[in-house]
Amino acid sequence: MKRTSIATVCLSGSLTEKLTAAARAGFDGVEIFENDLLASPLTPEEIRARCADLGLRIELYQPMRDVEAVPHEVFTANLRRARHKFDLMRRLGADTVLVCSSVSPLALDDDGLAAEQLAELAGLARESGVRVAYEALAWGRHVNTYDHAWRIVEAAGHPALGTCLDSFHILSRGSDPRGIAEIPGEKIFFLQLADAPLPAMDVLQWSRHHRCFPGQGGLDVAGLLRHVLDAGYGGPLSLEVFNDVHRQADAGSTAVDAHRSLLLLQEAAGTAELPPPAVPTAVAFAELRTPDAEPVTALLRALGFTRTARHRGKPVDLWERGEARILVNTAAPDRREGTRLAAIGLACPDPAAAARRAEALHAPVLPRRRAPEDAPLDAVAAPDGTQLFLLATGESQLPDWRGDFTGLPDVPEPARGTRVDHLALTQPWHHFDEATLFLRGVLGLDAQESVDLADPYGLRRSRAVASADGSVRIALTVGAAPADETVHAAHIALATDDVVAAARAFRAAGGRLLRVPGNYHDDLAARFEFAEGELETYRDLGILYDRDAGGAFRHCYTETVGRVFFELVQRDPGHQGYGAANAPVRLAAQHTGRLLH
């Protein structure tokens, strides 16, 4: 396992808080960002001592900007500035400084001058026991690719001058990382790692606001890491992530997420082994916690669920319809939160192995009170607090947890043909990327690309993760919107073979379906061809429709109870989506709160 490091700019809070969070998360070292040091009341010596007490090594001090390829009088001033920096680093105990390629309008397009001045800077640094790591910024005025920066370092030929490779700067420009093999490993002084989604925007804006930890974006950071390690790099794997969310979120949870990303990155690069994932094979149950069971049970009855069992020692009822199972828990809920999705049961082939992987990735098994006769179920907490129970499957594919429930007298056999198609979880604003990495890394689910959904009050991001066969699907969403329980709710999507029949049965049983504006169905008529009377049926029942190369997707929504609602889904076998094209209509309808009786 490689040594790990994180730049203090990745975390929120004071420098002391950042150092503490990094140490607790398991990092070996830190990059000290200059702004953090300047704002700290601690002296460089006190910061050095604090790091030593926490077991952290100061791997890098950064950044020095606009140093090279400048007129003589400007470079003279730069050397004066550098002397102060190098003296500070000596007091701090840092031996490597990051020098970014110049963005100054005074910089000259002259590689020879850049090499000459960087060699002189490195000579001054060496007198103070410091090395200079030269990095190409993706938006550098004249030097903006790693191979260009390396050519300048090579031409300078100074032992105290090397290069810093940054995955974002390399991959955001589409540079080929295979060229890293041409750089001697001992001349790669530092490696900074970051991922990012793949939006179309200015690279500087992209870098300053939208970087994320490896595995949370769309860049091939693992592939780049393999090239760097193959070149012989022996330094730490360090994260440098500029992200508006991280700057506001709790430093402790961000640091844990960051360290988890490096563990998974090393696994992906083939340089470290973790307990293998035990990918879940089914959603065994969804648990609703509520202060008032009546609205929930009325909704479940209308959906065709039957109360089949009750926990032997807890106020928890089991409701079933086919393969779909809902637990209704009334044990001391928080009335302020109302009804909410509190836990998910996931059937997996080896729960113990899944728990070992979770613990290796900083997601320890939750303590749980249980009676001696209760099944020993392991659960881990997702970033948003949802409990994920890891359940064994037997020959019948029914999880052992059902042995904790006793049957109710005179209960009819539940209706067949229904299962959970997917779960949709609305994430707190600061947990969206963390949740994606958690579900990918801990559970071994695959992630689709994120999409933006139009909400009446702004944009919402959505990203789905799923098992390869689609037996477990979880859609994550986040977005700024008013404090409206309807749009901040989780929902449970139930698969059915006939959504029209299911919607009619639900309505006949007293259920209320979300009212969809007539303009939506008018537009459907322009976009798709339907059989005679089909579109009128969809309009009457509020059924939404989408189609892709894999087939059609028909779905409708129930009323919202507390922070939970249900979706009825008829999915053609080849359709892989979740109705994203219809989400703006659904969100707007939920905002207005109009329901069809």
Coordinates of C-alpha atoms in Angstrom, one line a residue:
M1 CA 0.0 0.0 0.0
K2 CA 1.4 3.4 -1.0
R3 CA 1.8 6.3 1.3
T4 CA -1.2 8.6 1.1
S5 CA -1.5 12.4 1.4
I6 CA -4.1 15.1 1.0
A7 CA -3.9 18.8 0.3
T8 CA -5.4 20.9 3.0
V9 CA -7.3 22.8 0.4
C10 CA -9.5 19.7 0.0
L11 CA -11.0 20.2 3.5
S12 CA -13.1 22.8 5.3
G13 CA -12.3 24.5 8.6
S14 CA -9.1 25.9 10.1
L15 CA -5.7 24.4 9.4
T16 CA -5.8 22.6 12.8
E17 CA -9.2 21.1 12.0
K18 CA -8.0 20.0 8.6
L19 CA -4.8 18.3 10.0
T20 CA -6.9 16.5 12.7
A21 CA -9.4 15.3 10.1
A22 CA -6.7 14.0 7.8
A23 CA -4.9 12.1 10.6
R24 CA -8.1 10.5 11.8
A25 CA -9.0 9.4 8.3
G26 CA -5.7 7.5 8.0
F27 CA -3.6 9.7 5.8
D28 CA 0.2 9.6 6.2
G29 CA 0.8 13.2 5.1
V30 CA -0.5 16.5 3.9
E31 CA 0.2 19.2 1.3
I32 CA 0.1 22.5 3.1
F33 CA -1.7 25.1 1.0
E34 CA -0.3 28.5 1.5
N35 CA -3.6 30.2 2.2
D36 CA -4.2 27.8 5.1
L37 CA -0.8 28.6 6.6
L38 CA -1.2 32.3 6.2
A39 CA -4.6 32.3 8.0
S40 CA -3.4 30.1 10.8
P41 CA -2.5 31.6 14.2
L42 CA 0.1 28.9 14.7
T43 CA 3.8 29.6 13.8
P44 CA 5.4 27.3 11.2
E45 CA 7.2 25.6 14.1
E46 CA 3.9 24.9 15.9
I47 CA 2.4 23.6 12.7
R48 CA 5.4 21.3 12.2
A49 CA 5.0 20.0 15.8
R50 CA 1.2 19.6 15.4
C51 CA 1.8 17.4 12.3
A52 CA 4.4 15.3 14.1
D53 CA 2.0 14.8 17.0
L54 CA -0.7 13.6 14.6
G55 CA 1.7 11.3 12.7
L56 CA 1.5 13.4 9.6
R57 CA 4.4 14.2 7.2
I58 CA 4.4 17.5 5.4
E59 CA 4.9 16.2 1.9
L60 CA 4.6 19.5 -0.1
Y61 CA 4.2 23.2 0.3
Q62 CA 2.2 25.0 -2.4
P63 CA 2.0 26.9 -4.6
M64 CA 4.6 29.3 -6.0
R65 CA 3.1 31.0 -9.1
D66 CA 4.3 33.0 -12.1
V67 CA 8.0 32.4 -11.5
E68 CA 9.6 31.4 -14.8
A69 CA 10.2 32.8 -18.3
V70 CA 9.8 36.4 -17.2
P71 CA 11.9 39.5 -17.8
H72 CA 15.1 39.8 -15.7
E73 CA 13.8 42.4 -13.3
V74 CA 10.7 40.4 -12.6
F75 CA 12.7 37.2 -12.0
T76 CA 15.0 39.1 -9.6
A77 CA 11.9 39.9 -7.5
N78 CA 10.7 36.3 -7.8
L79 CA 14.0 35.1 -6.3
R80 CA 13.6 37.4 -3.4
R81 CA 10.1 36.0 -2.9
A82 CA 11.5 32.5 -3.2
R83 CA 14.1 33.1 -0.4
H84 CA 11.4 33.9 2.0
K85 CA 9.4 30.8 0.9
F86 CA 12.4 28.5 1.3
D87 CA 13.1 29.9 4.8
L88 CA 9.5 29.3 5.8
M89 CA 9.7 25.7 4.5
R90 CA 12.8 25.1 6.5
R91 CA 10.9 26.2 9.6
L92 CA 7.9 24.1 8.6
G93 CA 9.9 21.0 7.9
A94 CA 8.7 20.7 4.2
D95 CA 11.3 19.7 1.6
T96 CA 9.3 20.1 -1.7
V97 CA 7.7 23.2 -3.1
L98 CA 5.2 23.2 -6.0
V99 CA 5.9 25.7 -8.8
C100 CA 3.0 26.1 -11.3
S101 CA 3.6 27.0 -14.9
S102 CA 3.1 30.7 -15.3
V103 CA -0.2 32.3 -16.3
S104 CA 1.2 35.9 -16.0
P105 CA 0.8 38.2 -19.1
L106 CA 4.4 39.0 -18.5
A107 CA 5.5 35.4 -19.2
L108 CA 7.5 34.9 -22.4
D109 CA 7.1 32.0 -24.8
D110 CA 10.7 31.0 -24.4
D111 CA 11.5 27.5 -23.2
G112 CA 15.2 28.2 -22.9
L113 CA 14.6 31.1 -20.6
A114 CA 12.2 29.1 -18.6
A115 CA 14.7 26.3 -18.1
E116 CA 17.5 28.8 -17.2
Q117 CA 15.4 30.5 -14.6
L118 CA 14.0 27.3 -13.1
A119 CA 17.6 26.0 -12.8
E120 CA 18.6 29.1 -10.9
L121 CA 15.5 28.8 -8.7
A122 CA 16.4 25.2 -8.0
G123 CA 19.9 26.1 -7.1
L124 CA 18.6 28.6 -4.5
A125 CA 16.2 25.9 -3.2
R126 CA 18.9 23.4 -2.8
E127 CA 20.9 25.7 -0.5
S128 CA 17.8 25.5 1.8
G129 CA 17.4 21.7 1.4
V130 CA 14.3 22.1 -0.8
R131 CA 13.3 20.5 -4.1
V132 CA 11.3 22.3 -6.8
A133 CA 8.4 20.3 -8.4
Y134 CA 7.4 22.1 -11.7
E135 CA 3.8 21.5 -12.8
A136 CA 2.0 22.4 -16.0
L137 CA -1.3 24.0 -15.3
A138 CA -3.9 23.0 -17.9
W139 CA -4.5 26.8 -18.4
G140 CA -0.9 27.8 -18.3
R141 CA -0.1 30.7 -20.6
H142 CA 2.6 28.9 -22.6
V143 CA 3.2 25.6 -20.7
N144 CA 0.0 23.7 -20.2
T145 CA 0.9 20.0 -20.8
Y146 CA 2.9 17.6 -18.7
D147 CA 5.3 16.7 -21.5
H148 CA 6.1 20.3 -22.3
A149 CA 6.9 20.9 -18.6
W150 CA 9.1 17.8 -18.6
R151 CA 11.0 19.0 -21.6
I152 CA 11.8 22.3 -19.7
V153 CA 12.8 20.4 -16.6
E154 CA 15.0 18.0 -18.6
A155 CA 16.7 21.0 -20.4
A156 CA 17.3 22.7 -17.0
G157 CA 19.2 19.6 -15.9
H158 CA 19.3 20.5 -12.2
P159 CA 19.1 17.7 -9.5
A160 CA 16.8 19.8 -7.3
L161 CA 14.3 20.4 -10.1
G162 CA 11.8 17.7 -11.1
T163 CA 8.2 17.6 -12.3
C164 CA 4.9 17.3 -10.5
L165 CA 2.2 15.3 -12.4
D166 CA -1.5 16.2 -11.7
S167 CA -4.1 13.8 -13.1
F168 CA -6.6 16.6 -13.6
H169 CA -4.3 18.8 -15.6
I170 CA -3.2 15.9 -17.7
L171 CA -6.6 14.2 -18.4
S172 CA -8.7 17.4 -18.7
R173 CA -6.7 18.4 -21.8
G174 CA -6.9 14.9 -23.3
S175 CA -3.1 14.4 -23.0
D176 CA -1.9 10.8 -23.5
P177 CA -0.5 9.6 -20.2
R178 CA 1.6 6.9 -21.9
G179 CA 4.3 9.5 -22.4
I180 CA 4.9 9.5 -18.6
A181 CA 6.9 6.3 -19.2
E182 CA 9.6 8.5 -20.8
I183 CA 10.2 10.5 -17.6
P184 CA 12.7 8.9 -15.2
G185 CA 10.9 8.0 -11.9
E186 CA 13.4 9.9 -9.8
K187 CA 12.5 13.1 -11.7
I188 CA 8.8 12.8 -10.8
F189 CA 9.0 14.7 -7.6
F190 CA 5.2 14.6 -6.8
L191 CA 1.9 13.2 -7.9
Q192 CA -1.4 14.9 -7.3
L193 CA -4.7 13.1 -8.0
A194 CA -8.2 14.3 -8.7
D195 CA -11.2 13.2 -10.8
A196 CA -13.9 15.3 -12.4
P197 CA -17.2 14.9 -14.2
L198 CA -17.1 15.6 -18.0
P199 CA -18.9 18.8 -18.5
A200 CA -18.4 21.3 -21.3
M201 CA -17.0 24.4 -19.6
D202 CA -13.8 26.5 -19.4
V203 CA -11.0 24.3 -18.0
L204 CA -10.1 26.9 -15.3
Q205 CA -13.7 27.0 -14.0
W206 CA -13.8 23.2 -14.2
S207 CA -10.6 22.9 -12.1
R208 CA -11.4 25.5 -9.5
H209 CA -15.0 24.3 -8.7
H210 CA -15.7 20.8 -9.9
R211 CA -12.8 18.5 -9.2
C212 CA -13.7 15.4 -7.1
F213 CA -12.0 12.5 -5.5
P214 CA -10.9 9.6 -7.8
G215 CA -13.8 7.3 -8.6
Q216 CA -16.4 10.1 -8.3
G217 CA -15.9 11.5 -11.8
G218 CA -15.3 10.3 -15.3
L219 CA -11.5 10.6 -15.8
D220 CA -9.3 7.5 -16.0
V221 CA -7.2 8.3 -12.9
A222 CA -6.4 4.7 -12.3
G223 CA -4.9 4.3 -15.8
L224 CA -2.8 7.4 -15.2
L225 CA -1.6 6.1 -11.9
R226 CA -0.4 2.9 -13.5
H227 CA 1.7 4.8 -15.9
V228 CA 3.2 6.9 -13.2
L229 CA 4.1 3.9 -11.0
D230 CA 5.5 2.1 -14.0
A231 CA 7.8 5.0 -14.6
G232 CA 9.2 4.3 -11.1
Y233 CA 7.6 7.0 -9.0
G234 CA 8.1 6.3 -5.3
G235 CA 6.5 9.2 -3.6
P236 CA 3.0 9.6 -2.0
L237 CA -0.3 9.5 -3.7
S238 CA -1.7 12.9 -2.9
L239 CA -5.1 14.4 -3.5
E240 CA -5.6 17.9 -4.7
V241 CA -9.2 18.6 -5.1
F242 CA -10.8 22.1 -5.5
N243 CA -14.5 21.6 -4.9
D244 CA -17.1 24.1 -3.6
V245 CA -19.0 21.3 -1.7
H246 CA -15.9 20.1 0.2
R247 CA -15.0 23.6 1.2
Q248 CA -18.4 23.8 3.1
A249 CA -18.9 20.2 4.3
D250 CA -17.6 18.6 7.5
A251 CA -13.9 18.1 7.3
G252 CA -14.0 14.7 9.1
S253 CA -16.4 13.0 6.7
T254 CA -14.7 14.6 3.7
A255 CA -11.3 13.2 4.8
V256 CA -12.8 9.7 5.3
D257 CA -14.3 9.9 1.8
A258 CA -11.0 11.1 0.4
H259 CA -9.0 8.3 2.0
R260 CA -11.5 5.8 0.8
S261 CA -11.0 7.1 -2.8
L262 CA -7.3 6.4 -2.6
L263 CA -7.8 2.9 -1.3
L264 CA -10.2 2.1 -4.2
L265 CA -7.8 3.9 -6.7
Q266 CA -5.0 1.6 -5.6
E267 CA -7.2 -1.4 -6.0
A268 CA -8.3 -0.3 -9.5
A269 CA -4.6 0.3 -10.4
G270 CA -3.7 -3.2 -9.2
T271 CA -1.3 -1.9 -6.5
A272 CA -3.3 -2.9 -3.4
E273 CA -5.6 -5.7 -2.4
L274 CA -8.9 -5.2 -0.5
P275 CA -11.5 -7.8 0.5
P276 CA -13.4 -8.4 -2.8
P277 CA -16.9 -7.0 -3.1
A278 CA -19.9 -9.3 -2.6
V279 CA -22.2 -7.6 -5.0
P280 CA -25.9 -7.6 -3.8
T281 CA -28.3 -9.8 -5.8
A282 CA -31.6 -8.4 -4.7
V283 CA -33.4 -5.7 -2.6
A284 CA -34.7 -7.9 0.2
F285 CA -36.7 -5.1 1.9
A286 CA -37.1 -1.4 2.3
E287 CA -37.8 -0.2 5.9
L288 CA -40.0 2.8 6.5
R289 CA -39.8 4.5 9.9
T290 CA -42.9 6.4 10.8
P291 CA -44.5 8.1 13.8
D292 CA -48.0 7.4 12.3
A293 CA -48.5 4.0 10.6
E294 CA -52.0 4.6 9.3
P295 CA -51.2 6.8 6.2
V296 CA -48.4 4.4 5.3
T297 CA -50.4 1.2 5.7
A298 CA -53.3 2.7 3.8
L299 CA -50.9 3.5 0.9
L300 CA -49.5 -0.1 1.0
R301 CA -53.0 -1.6 1.0
A302 CA -53.9 0.4 -2.0
L303 CA -50.8 -0.8 -3.7
G304 CA -51.8 -4.4 -3.1
F305 CA -49.5 -5.2 -0.2
T306 CA -50.6 -7.5 2.6
R307 CA -49.4 -7.4 6.2
T308 CA -47.9 -10.9 6.6
A309 CA -45.8 -10.9 9.8
R310 CA -44.7 -8.9 12.8
H311 CA -41.3 -8.9 14.4
R312 CA -41.2 -11.0 17.6
G313 CA -39.8 -8.3 19.8
K314 CA -40.1 -4.9 18.0
P315 CA -42.9 -2.8 16.7
V316 CA -42.1 -3.7 13.1
D317 CA -44.6 -5.1 10.6
L318 CA -43.7 -6.9 7.4
W319 CA -45.8 -6.1 4.3
E320 CA -45.4 -8.1 1.1
R321 CA -46.5 -8.1 -2.5
G322 CA -44.8 -10.8 -4.5
E323 CA -41.0 -10.3 -4.1
A324 CA -41.4 -6.7 -2.8
R325 CA -41.2 -6.4 1.0
I326 CA -41.7 -3.3 3.1
L327 CA -41.0 -3.1 6.8
V328 CA -43.1 -0.5 8.7
N329 CA -41.2 0.5 11.9
T330 CA -43.0 2.6 14.6
A331 CA -40.2 2.3 17.2
A332 CA -39.6 5.8 18.7
P333 CA -39.3 7.7 15.4
D334 CA -38.5 11.4 15.2
R335 CA -41.8 13.1 14.6
R336 CA -40.0 16.1 13.0
E337 CA -38.8 13.8 10.2
G338 CA -42.1 12.1 9.6
T339 CA -42.2 8.9 7.5
R340 CA -38.9 8.2 5.9
L341 CA -36.9 5.5 4.3
A342 CA -34.5 4.5 7.1
A343 CA -33.0 1.2 6.0
I344 CA -32.5 -1.1 3.0
G345 CA -32.0 -4.9 3.1
L346 CA -29.6 -6.2 0.4
A347 CA -29.4 -9.9 -0.3
C348 CA -25.8 -10.8 -1.1
P349 CA -23.9 -14.1 -1.6
D350 CA -21.5 -13.5 1.3
P351 CA -22.6 -11.0 3.9
A352 CA -19.4 -11.5 6.0
A353 CA -17.2 -10.8 3.0
A354 CA -19.3 -7.7 2.3
A355 CA -18.8 -6.5 5.9
R356 CA -15.1 -7.1 5.7
R357 CA -14.8 -4.9 2.6
A358 CA -17.0 -2.2 4.1
E359 CA -14.8 -2.1 7.2
A360 CA -11.6 -1.9 5.1
L361 CA -13.2 1.1 3.3
H362 CA -13.9 3.0 6.5
A363 CA -17.6 1.9 6.8
P364 CA -17.6 -0.2 10.0
V365 CA -20.5 -2.4 10.9
L366 CA -23.0 -0.6 13.0
P367 CA -23.6 -1.6 16.6
R368 CA -27.1 -3.1 16.9
R369 CA -29.1 -4.2 19.8
R370 CA -30.8 -7.6 19.2
A371 CA -32.4 -10.4 21.2
P372 CA -30.4 -13.7 21.5
E373 CA -32.8 -15.4 19.1
D374 CA -32.7 -12.6 16.4
A375 CA -30.7 -13.2 13.2
P376 CA -27.2 -11.7 13.4
L377 CA -27.6 -9.1 10.7
D378 CA -24.7 -6.8 9.8
A379 CA -25.5 -3.3 8.7
V380 CA -23.3 -0.4 7.5
A381 CA -24.3 3.3 7.3
A382 CA -24.5 5.0 3.9
P383 CA -23.2 8.6 3.9
D384 CA -26.7 10.0 4.2
G385 CA -27.3 7.8 7.3
T386 CA -29.5 5.1 5.6
Q387 CA -28.7 1.7 7.1
L388 CA -27.7 -1.0 4.6
F389 CA -28.4 -4.5 6.0
L390 CA -26.3 -7.2 4.4
L391 CA -28.4 -10.3 4.3
A392 CA -27.6 -14.0 3.5
T393 CA -29.5 -15.8 0.8
G394 CA -30.3 -19.5 1.0
E395 CA -31.4 -22.0 -1.6
S396 CA -34.8 -20.4 -1.7
Q397 CA -33.3 -17.0 -2.2
L398 CA -35.2 -15.8 0.9
P399 CA -33.0 -14.0 3.4
D400 CA -32.7 -15.4 6.9
W401 CA -34.0 -12.2 8.5
R402 CA -37.6 -13.4 8.0
G403 CA -37.1 -15.9 10.8
D404 CA -37.3 -12.9 13.2
F405 CA -40.9 -12.4 12.2
T406 CA -44.0 -14.4 13.3
G407 CA -46.9 -14.8 10.9
L408 CA -50.3 -13.2 11.5
P409 CA -53.4 -15.3 11.7
D410 CA -55.8 -15.5 8.7
V411 CA -53.4 -13.6 6.3
P412 CA -54.1 -14.2 2.6
E413 CA -51.2 -15.1 0.3
P414 CA -49.7 -11.9 -1.0
A415 CA -50.2 -11.0 -4.7
R416 CA -47.4 -12.3 -7.0
G417 CA -45.6 -10.6 -9.9
T418 CA -44.3 -7.5 -8.0
R419 CA -40.7 -6.7 -7.1
V420 CA -38.6 -3.6 -6.4
D421 CA -37.3 -2.2 -9.7
H422 CA -35.2 0.5 -8.0
L423 CA -34.8 2.8 -5.1
A424 CA -34.4 6.5 -5.5
L425 CA -32.6 8.4 -2.6
T426 CA -32.4 12.1 -2.3
Q427 CA -29.0 13.0 -0.9
P428 CA -28.0 15.9 1.3
W429 CA -26.1 18.4 -0.9
H430 CA -22.7 17.5 0.6
H431 CA -23.1 13.7 0.3
F432 CA -23.9 13.1 -3.4
D433 CA -20.4 12.3 -4.7
E434 CA -19.5 10.5 -1.5
A435 CA -22.6 8.3 -1.8
T436 CA -21.7 7.4 -5.4
L437 CA -18.2 6.4 -4.4
F438 CA -19.5 4.5 -1.4
L439 CA -22.0 2.4 -3.3
R440 CA -19.5 1.7 -6.1
G441 CA -16.7 0.9 -3.8
V442 CA -18.3 -0.8 -0.8
L443 CA -21.0 -2.7 -2.7
G444 CA -19.3 -3.2 -6.1
L445 CA -22.2 -1.5 -8.0
D446 CA -21.6 0.1 -11.4
A447 CA -22.3 3.8 -11.9
Q448 CA -23.9 5.5 -14.9
E449 CA -23.0 9.0 -16.0
S450 CA -24.6 11.8 -13.9
V451 CA -27.4 13.8 -15.6
D452 CA -29.0 17.2 -14.8
L453 CA -32.7 17.4 -14.2
A454 CA -34.7 20.6 -14.4
D455 CA -36.5 21.4 -11.2
P456 CA -38.8 24.5 -10.9
Y457 CA -36.3 26.0 -8.5
G458 CA -33.1 25.0 -10.1
L459 CA -31.1 22.0 -11.4
R460 CA -30.9 18.7 -9.7
R461 CA -28.1 16.2 -10.3
S462 CA -28.9 12.5 -10.6
R463 CA -26.7 9.4 -10.9
A464 CA -27.7 5.8 -10.8
V465 CA -25.7 2.8 -9.6
A466 CA -26.7 -0.8 -10.3
S467 CA -25.5 -4.4 -10.3
A468 CA -24.5 -5.7 -13.7
D469 CA -27.7 -7.7 -14.2
G470 CA -30.0 -4.8 -12.9
S471 CA -31.3 -6.8 -10.0
V472 CA -30.2 -3.9 -7.7
R473 CA -30.7 -0.4 -8.9
I474 CA -30.3 2.8 -6.8
A475 CA -30.8 6.3 -8.2
L476 CA -29.2 9.2 -6.3
T477 CA -30.3 12.8 -6.7
V478 CA -29.3 16.1 -5.1
G479 CA -30.3 19.6 -5.8
A480 CA -31.1 23.0 -4.3
A481 CA -34.8 23.3 -3.8
P482 CA -37.2 24.7 -1.1
A483 CA -37.7 22.7 2.1
D484 CA -40.6 20.8 0.5
E485 CA -41.0 17.2 1.8
T486 CA -42.4 16.1 -1.6
V487 CA -39.3 16.9 -3.6
H488 CA -36.8 15.8 -0.9
A489 CA -38.5 12.4 -0.5
A490 CA -37.1 9.0 -1.3
H491 CA -39.2 6.7 -3.4
I492 CA -39.6 3.0 -4.0
A493 CA -40.2 1.9 -7.6
L494 CA -42.2 -1.3 -7.9
A495 CA -41.9 -3.3 -11.1
T496 CA -45.1 -4.6 -12.7
D497 CA -45.9 -6.4 -15.9
D498 CA -48.9 -4.1 -16.6
V499 CA -48.6 -0.6 -15.3
V500 CA -52.1 0.3 -16.6
A501 CA -53.7 -2.5 -14.6
A502 CA -51.6 -1.7 -11.5
A503 CA -52.5 2.0 -11.7
R504 CA -56.2 1.2 -12.1
A505 CA -56.2 -1.2 -9.2
F506 CA -54.4 1.3 -7.0
R507 CA -56.9 4.0 -7.8
A508 CA -59.9 1.6 -7.3
A509 CA -58.5 0.8 -3.9
G510 CA -58.6 4.5 -2.9
G511 CA -55.1 5.4 -3.8
R512 CA -54.3 8.8 -5.3
L513 CA -52.0 9.2 -8.3
L514 CA -49.9 12.2 -9.1
R515 CA -51.7 14.5 -11.5
V516 CA -49.7 15.1 -14.7
P517 CA -50.4 18.2 -16.8
G518 CA -52.2 17.7 -20.1
N519 CA -49.5 19.5 -22.0
Y520 CA -47.2 16.6 -21.2
H521 CA -49.4 14.1 -23.0
D522 CA -50.0 16.5 -25.9
D523 CA -46.2 16.5 -26.4
L524 CA -46.0 12.7 -26.2
A525 CA -48.4 12.5 -29.1
A526 CA -45.9 14.6 -31.2
R527 CA -42.9 12.5 -30.1
F528 CA -44.2 8.9 -30.3
E529 CA -46.8 6.9 -32.0
F530 CA -49.3 5.0 -29.8
A531 CA -52.0 2.5 -30.4
E532 CA -55.6 3.8 -30.5
G533 CA -56.7 4.8 -27.1
E534 CA -53.3 4.2 -25.4
L535 CA -52.4 7.8 -24.9
E536 CA -55.8 8.6 -23.6
T537 CA -55.4 5.9 -21.0
Y538 CA -52.0 7.3 -20.0
R539 CA -53.5 10.8 -19.7
D540 CA -56.3 9.5 -17.5
L541 CA -54.0 7.7 -15.1
G542 CA -51.1 10.1 -15.1
I543 CA -48.7 7.6 -16.7
L544 CA -45.4 8.9 -18.1
Y545 CA -43.7 7.4 -21.0
D546 CA -40.1 7.1 -22.3
R547 CA -38.4 5.0 -24.9
D548 CA -34.8 4.3 -25.9
A549 CA -33.0 1.7 -28.1
G550 CA -33.8 -1.0 -25.4
G551 CA -37.5 -0.4 -25.4
A552 CA -40.2 1.5 -23.5
F553 CA -40.5 2.7 -19.9
R554 CA -44.0 3.4 -18.5
H555 CA -44.4 4.8 -15.0
C556 CA -46.6 6.7 -12.6
Y557 CA -46.4 8.0 -9.1
T558 CA -48.4 7.8 -5.9
E559 CA -49.1 10.6 -3.4
T560 CA -46.3 11.4 -0.9
V561 CA -46.6 10.3 2.7
G562 CA -44.1 12.1 4.9
R563 CA -40.9 11.8 2.9
V564 CA -41.7 8.7 0.9
F565 CA -43.7 7.9 -2.2
F566 CA -44.0 5.0 -4.6
E567 CA -43.6 4.6 -8.3
L568 CA -45.2 1.9 -10.5
V569 CA -42.9 0.9 -13.3
Q570 CA -43.3 -1.2 -16.4
R571 CA -39.9 -1.6 -18.0
D572 CA -39.2 -3.4 -21.3
P573 CA -36.3 -5.8 -20.7
G574 CA -33.7 -3.8 -22.7
H575 CA -34.5 -0.4 -21.2
Q576 CA -31.8 0.7 -18.8
G577 CA -33.1 4.2 -17.8
Y578 CA -35.2 5.6 -14.9
G579 CA -37.4 8.1 -16.8
A580 CA -35.0 11.0 -16.5
A581 CA -36.7 12.7 -19.5
N582 CA -39.9 12.8 -17.5
A583 CA -38.3 14.0 -14.2
P584 CA -38.9 17.7 -14.8
V585 CA -42.7 17.1 -15.3
R586 CA -42.8 14.9 -12.2
L587 CA -40.9 17.4 -10.0
A588 CA -43.1 20.3 -11.2
A589 CA -46.3 18.3 -10.5
Q590 CA -45.0 17.4 -7.0
H591 CA -44.3 21.0 -6.3
T592 CA -47.8 22.0 -7.2
G593 CA -49.1 19.2 -5.1
R594 CA -52.1 18.5 -7.2
L595 CA -53.3 14.9 -6.9
L596 CA -55.8 12.9 -8.9
H597 CA -58.6 11.4 -6.8

